[in-house]
Short mmCIF file of C-alpha atoms in Angstrom, two decimals:
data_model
loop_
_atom_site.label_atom_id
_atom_site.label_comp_id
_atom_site.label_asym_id
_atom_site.label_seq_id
_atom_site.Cartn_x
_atom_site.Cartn_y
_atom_site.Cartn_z
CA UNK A 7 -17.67 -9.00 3.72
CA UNK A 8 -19.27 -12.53 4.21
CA UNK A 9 -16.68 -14.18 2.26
CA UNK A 10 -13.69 -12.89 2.57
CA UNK A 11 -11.37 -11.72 5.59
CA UNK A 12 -8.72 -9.34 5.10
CA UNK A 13 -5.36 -10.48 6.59
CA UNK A 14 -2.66 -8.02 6.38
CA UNK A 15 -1.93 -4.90 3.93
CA UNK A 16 1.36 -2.94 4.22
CA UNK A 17 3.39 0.02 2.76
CA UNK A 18 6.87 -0.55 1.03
CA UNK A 19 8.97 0.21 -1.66
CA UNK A 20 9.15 -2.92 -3.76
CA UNK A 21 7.09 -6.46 -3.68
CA UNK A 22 9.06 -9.04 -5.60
CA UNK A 23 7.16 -12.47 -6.70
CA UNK A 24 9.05 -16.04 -6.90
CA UNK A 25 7.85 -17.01 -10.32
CA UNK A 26 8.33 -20.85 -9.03
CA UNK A 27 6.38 -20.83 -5.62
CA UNK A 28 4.47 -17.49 -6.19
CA UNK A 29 5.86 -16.17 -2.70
CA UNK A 30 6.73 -12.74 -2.04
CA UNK A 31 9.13 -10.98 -0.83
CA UNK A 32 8.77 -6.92 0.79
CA UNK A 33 11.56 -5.11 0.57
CA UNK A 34 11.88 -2.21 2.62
CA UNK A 35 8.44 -1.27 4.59
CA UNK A 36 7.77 2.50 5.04
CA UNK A 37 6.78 4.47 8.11
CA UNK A 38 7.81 7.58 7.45
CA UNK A 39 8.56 10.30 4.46
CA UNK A 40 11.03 13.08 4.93
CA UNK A 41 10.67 16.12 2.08
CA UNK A 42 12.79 19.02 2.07
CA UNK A 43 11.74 22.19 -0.01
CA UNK A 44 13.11 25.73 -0.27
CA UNK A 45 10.67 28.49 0.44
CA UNK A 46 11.40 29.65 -3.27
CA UNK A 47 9.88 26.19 -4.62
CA UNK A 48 6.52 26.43 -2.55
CA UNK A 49 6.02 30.05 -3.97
CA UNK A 50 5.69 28.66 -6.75
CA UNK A 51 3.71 26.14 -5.75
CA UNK A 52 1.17 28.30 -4.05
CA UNK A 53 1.18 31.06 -7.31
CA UNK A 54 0.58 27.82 -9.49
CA UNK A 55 -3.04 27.57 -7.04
CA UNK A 56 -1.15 24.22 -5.71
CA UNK A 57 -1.92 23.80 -1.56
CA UNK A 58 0.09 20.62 -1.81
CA UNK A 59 2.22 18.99 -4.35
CA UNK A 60 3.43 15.43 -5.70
CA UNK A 61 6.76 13.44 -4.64
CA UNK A 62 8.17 11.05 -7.30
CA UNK A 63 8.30 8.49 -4.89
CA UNK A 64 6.98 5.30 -6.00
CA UNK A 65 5.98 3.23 -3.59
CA UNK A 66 3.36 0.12 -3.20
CA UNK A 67 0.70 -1.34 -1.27
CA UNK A 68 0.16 -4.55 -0.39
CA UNK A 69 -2.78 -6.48 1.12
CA UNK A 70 -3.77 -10.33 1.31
CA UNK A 71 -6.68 -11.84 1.96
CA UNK A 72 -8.32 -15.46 2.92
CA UNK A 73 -11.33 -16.80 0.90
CA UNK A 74 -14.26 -18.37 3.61
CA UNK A 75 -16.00 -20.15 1.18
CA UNK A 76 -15.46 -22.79 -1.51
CA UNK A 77 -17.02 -20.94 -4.12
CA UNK A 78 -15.56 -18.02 -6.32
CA UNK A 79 -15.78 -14.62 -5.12
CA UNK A 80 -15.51 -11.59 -7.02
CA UNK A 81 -14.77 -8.22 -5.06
CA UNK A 82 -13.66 -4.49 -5.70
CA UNK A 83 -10.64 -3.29 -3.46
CA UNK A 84 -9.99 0.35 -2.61
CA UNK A 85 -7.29 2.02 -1.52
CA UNK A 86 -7.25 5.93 -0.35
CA UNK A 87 -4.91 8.14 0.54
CA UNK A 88 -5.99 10.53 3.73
CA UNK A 89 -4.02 13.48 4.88
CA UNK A 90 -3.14 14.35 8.54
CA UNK A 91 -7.08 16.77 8.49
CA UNK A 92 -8.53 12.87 7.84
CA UNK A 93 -9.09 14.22 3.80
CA UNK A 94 -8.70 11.71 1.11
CA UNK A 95 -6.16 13.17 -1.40
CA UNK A 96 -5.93 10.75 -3.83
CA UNK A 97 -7.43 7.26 -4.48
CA UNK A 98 -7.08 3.63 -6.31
CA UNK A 99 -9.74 0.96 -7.36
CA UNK A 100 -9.27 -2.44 -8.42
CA UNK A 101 -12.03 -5.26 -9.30
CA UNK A 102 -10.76 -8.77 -8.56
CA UNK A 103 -11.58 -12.43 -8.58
CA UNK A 104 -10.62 -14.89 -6.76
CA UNK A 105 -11.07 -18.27 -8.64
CA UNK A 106 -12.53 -21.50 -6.53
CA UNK A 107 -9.11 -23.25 -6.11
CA UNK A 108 -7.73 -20.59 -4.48
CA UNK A 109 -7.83 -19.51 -0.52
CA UNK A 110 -5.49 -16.54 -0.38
CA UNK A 111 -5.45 -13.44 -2.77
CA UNK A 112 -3.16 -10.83 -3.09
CA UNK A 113 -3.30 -7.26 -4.57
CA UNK A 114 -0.64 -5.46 -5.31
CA UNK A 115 -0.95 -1.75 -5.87
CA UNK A 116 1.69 0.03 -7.41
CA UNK A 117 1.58 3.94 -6.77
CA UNK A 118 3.99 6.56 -8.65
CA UNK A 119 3.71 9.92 -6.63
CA UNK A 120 3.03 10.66 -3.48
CA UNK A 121 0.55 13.55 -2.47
CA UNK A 122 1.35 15.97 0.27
CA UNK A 123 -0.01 18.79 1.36
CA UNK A 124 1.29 19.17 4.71
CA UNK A 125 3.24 17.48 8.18
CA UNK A 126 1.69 14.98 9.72
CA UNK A 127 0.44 11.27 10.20
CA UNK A 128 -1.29 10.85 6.89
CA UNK A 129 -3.00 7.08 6.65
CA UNK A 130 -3.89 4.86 3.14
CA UNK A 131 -7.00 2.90 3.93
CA UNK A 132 -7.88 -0.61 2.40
CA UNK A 133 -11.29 -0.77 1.95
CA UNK A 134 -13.56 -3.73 0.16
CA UNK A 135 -16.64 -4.80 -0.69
CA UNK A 136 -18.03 -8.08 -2.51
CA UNK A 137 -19.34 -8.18 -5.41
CA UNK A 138 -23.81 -7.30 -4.63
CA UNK A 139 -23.09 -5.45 -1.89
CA UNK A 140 -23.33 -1.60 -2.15
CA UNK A 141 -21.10 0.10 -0.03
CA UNK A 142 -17.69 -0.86 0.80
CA UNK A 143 -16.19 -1.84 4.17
CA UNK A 144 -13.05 -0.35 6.21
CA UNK A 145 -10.62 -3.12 7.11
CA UNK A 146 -7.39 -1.47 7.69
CA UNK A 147 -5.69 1.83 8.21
CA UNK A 148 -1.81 2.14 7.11
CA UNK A 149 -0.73 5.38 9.61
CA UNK A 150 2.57 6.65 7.99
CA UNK A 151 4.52 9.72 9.20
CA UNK A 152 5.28 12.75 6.39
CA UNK A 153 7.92 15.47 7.55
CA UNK A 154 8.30 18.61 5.63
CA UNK A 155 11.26 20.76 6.17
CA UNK A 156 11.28 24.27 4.89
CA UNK A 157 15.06 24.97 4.03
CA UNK A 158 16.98 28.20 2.30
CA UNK A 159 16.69 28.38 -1.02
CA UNK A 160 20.39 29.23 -1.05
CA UNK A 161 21.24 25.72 0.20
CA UNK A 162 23.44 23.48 -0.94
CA UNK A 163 20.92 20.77 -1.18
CA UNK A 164 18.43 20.06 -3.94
CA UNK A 165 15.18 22.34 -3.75
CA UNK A 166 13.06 19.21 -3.66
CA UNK A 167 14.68 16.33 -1.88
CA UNK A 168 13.18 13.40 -0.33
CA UNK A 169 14.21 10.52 1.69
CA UNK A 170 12.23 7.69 2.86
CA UNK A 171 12.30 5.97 6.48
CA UNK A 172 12.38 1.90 5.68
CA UNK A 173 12.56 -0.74 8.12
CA UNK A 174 13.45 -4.28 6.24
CA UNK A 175 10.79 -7.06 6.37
CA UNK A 176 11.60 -9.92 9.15
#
């Protein structure tokens, strides 16, 4: 990356854009995932060949970076998901530009499900490379915690449940 430097990417539930200064705002970060499943539920899971499944939990990602140069740059972006064994489980890919008037970029990637297969510190890595060059290049790690909680299938609560850790933007 010769032209561009990454400045900060982060996990949250919603990005909201000022359509008169083009600011953002993050509402609610995330750190952590909590799922609760009855033992019934993975059964079926497992007898479908499943060794994980998808949450309806949409959530986004969220990286900036600064232009070095003058001159346009064109780039692909990457994001991947990685489970706690350091697999990746599921992944994105966008090709941007950022024009010559501009210093700072933004891209926004808006995720539907989230993949599981187990508990664990599971990580989304932001990876880029320029436009020419052939391989792309780490530049951050999100770490975010997933908790799975077996529970009785004759429990009052819903077979799968989730609930999401956030922490509020300062």
């Amino acid at each position: 990356m010769k032209n561009l430097v990454h400045l900060w990417s982060l996990i949250c539930e919603k990005v909201l854009v000022d359509a008169e200064t083009n600011n953002i705002s993050i509402i609610h970060s995330i750190d952590r995932f909590t799922v609760n499943i009855s033992a019934e539920e993975m059964k079926k899971m497992q007898a479908a060949g499943s060794s994980g499944f998808s949450l309806p939990i949409p959530y986004n990602v969220v990286t900036v970076y600064r232009k070095t140069t003058d001159s346009e740059v064109s780039f692909s972006h990457r994001i991947s998901l990685h489970n706690p064994k350091g697999s990746s489980i599921a992944s994105a890919t966008n090709e941007s530009k950022i024009e010559k008037h501009l210093k700072t970029f933004r891209v926004k990637n808006q995720m539907k499900n989230l993949l599981v297969d187990e508990s664990g510190v599971y990580s989304i890595r932001v990876e880029v490379k320029e436009m020419g060059e052939k391989k792309y290049s780490l530049c951050h790690e999100i770490p975010f915690e997933v908790q799975i909680n077996y529970i009785d299938s004759g429990a009052e609560t819903e077979s799968l449940k989730t609930k999401v850790s956030k922490r509020k933007a300062k």
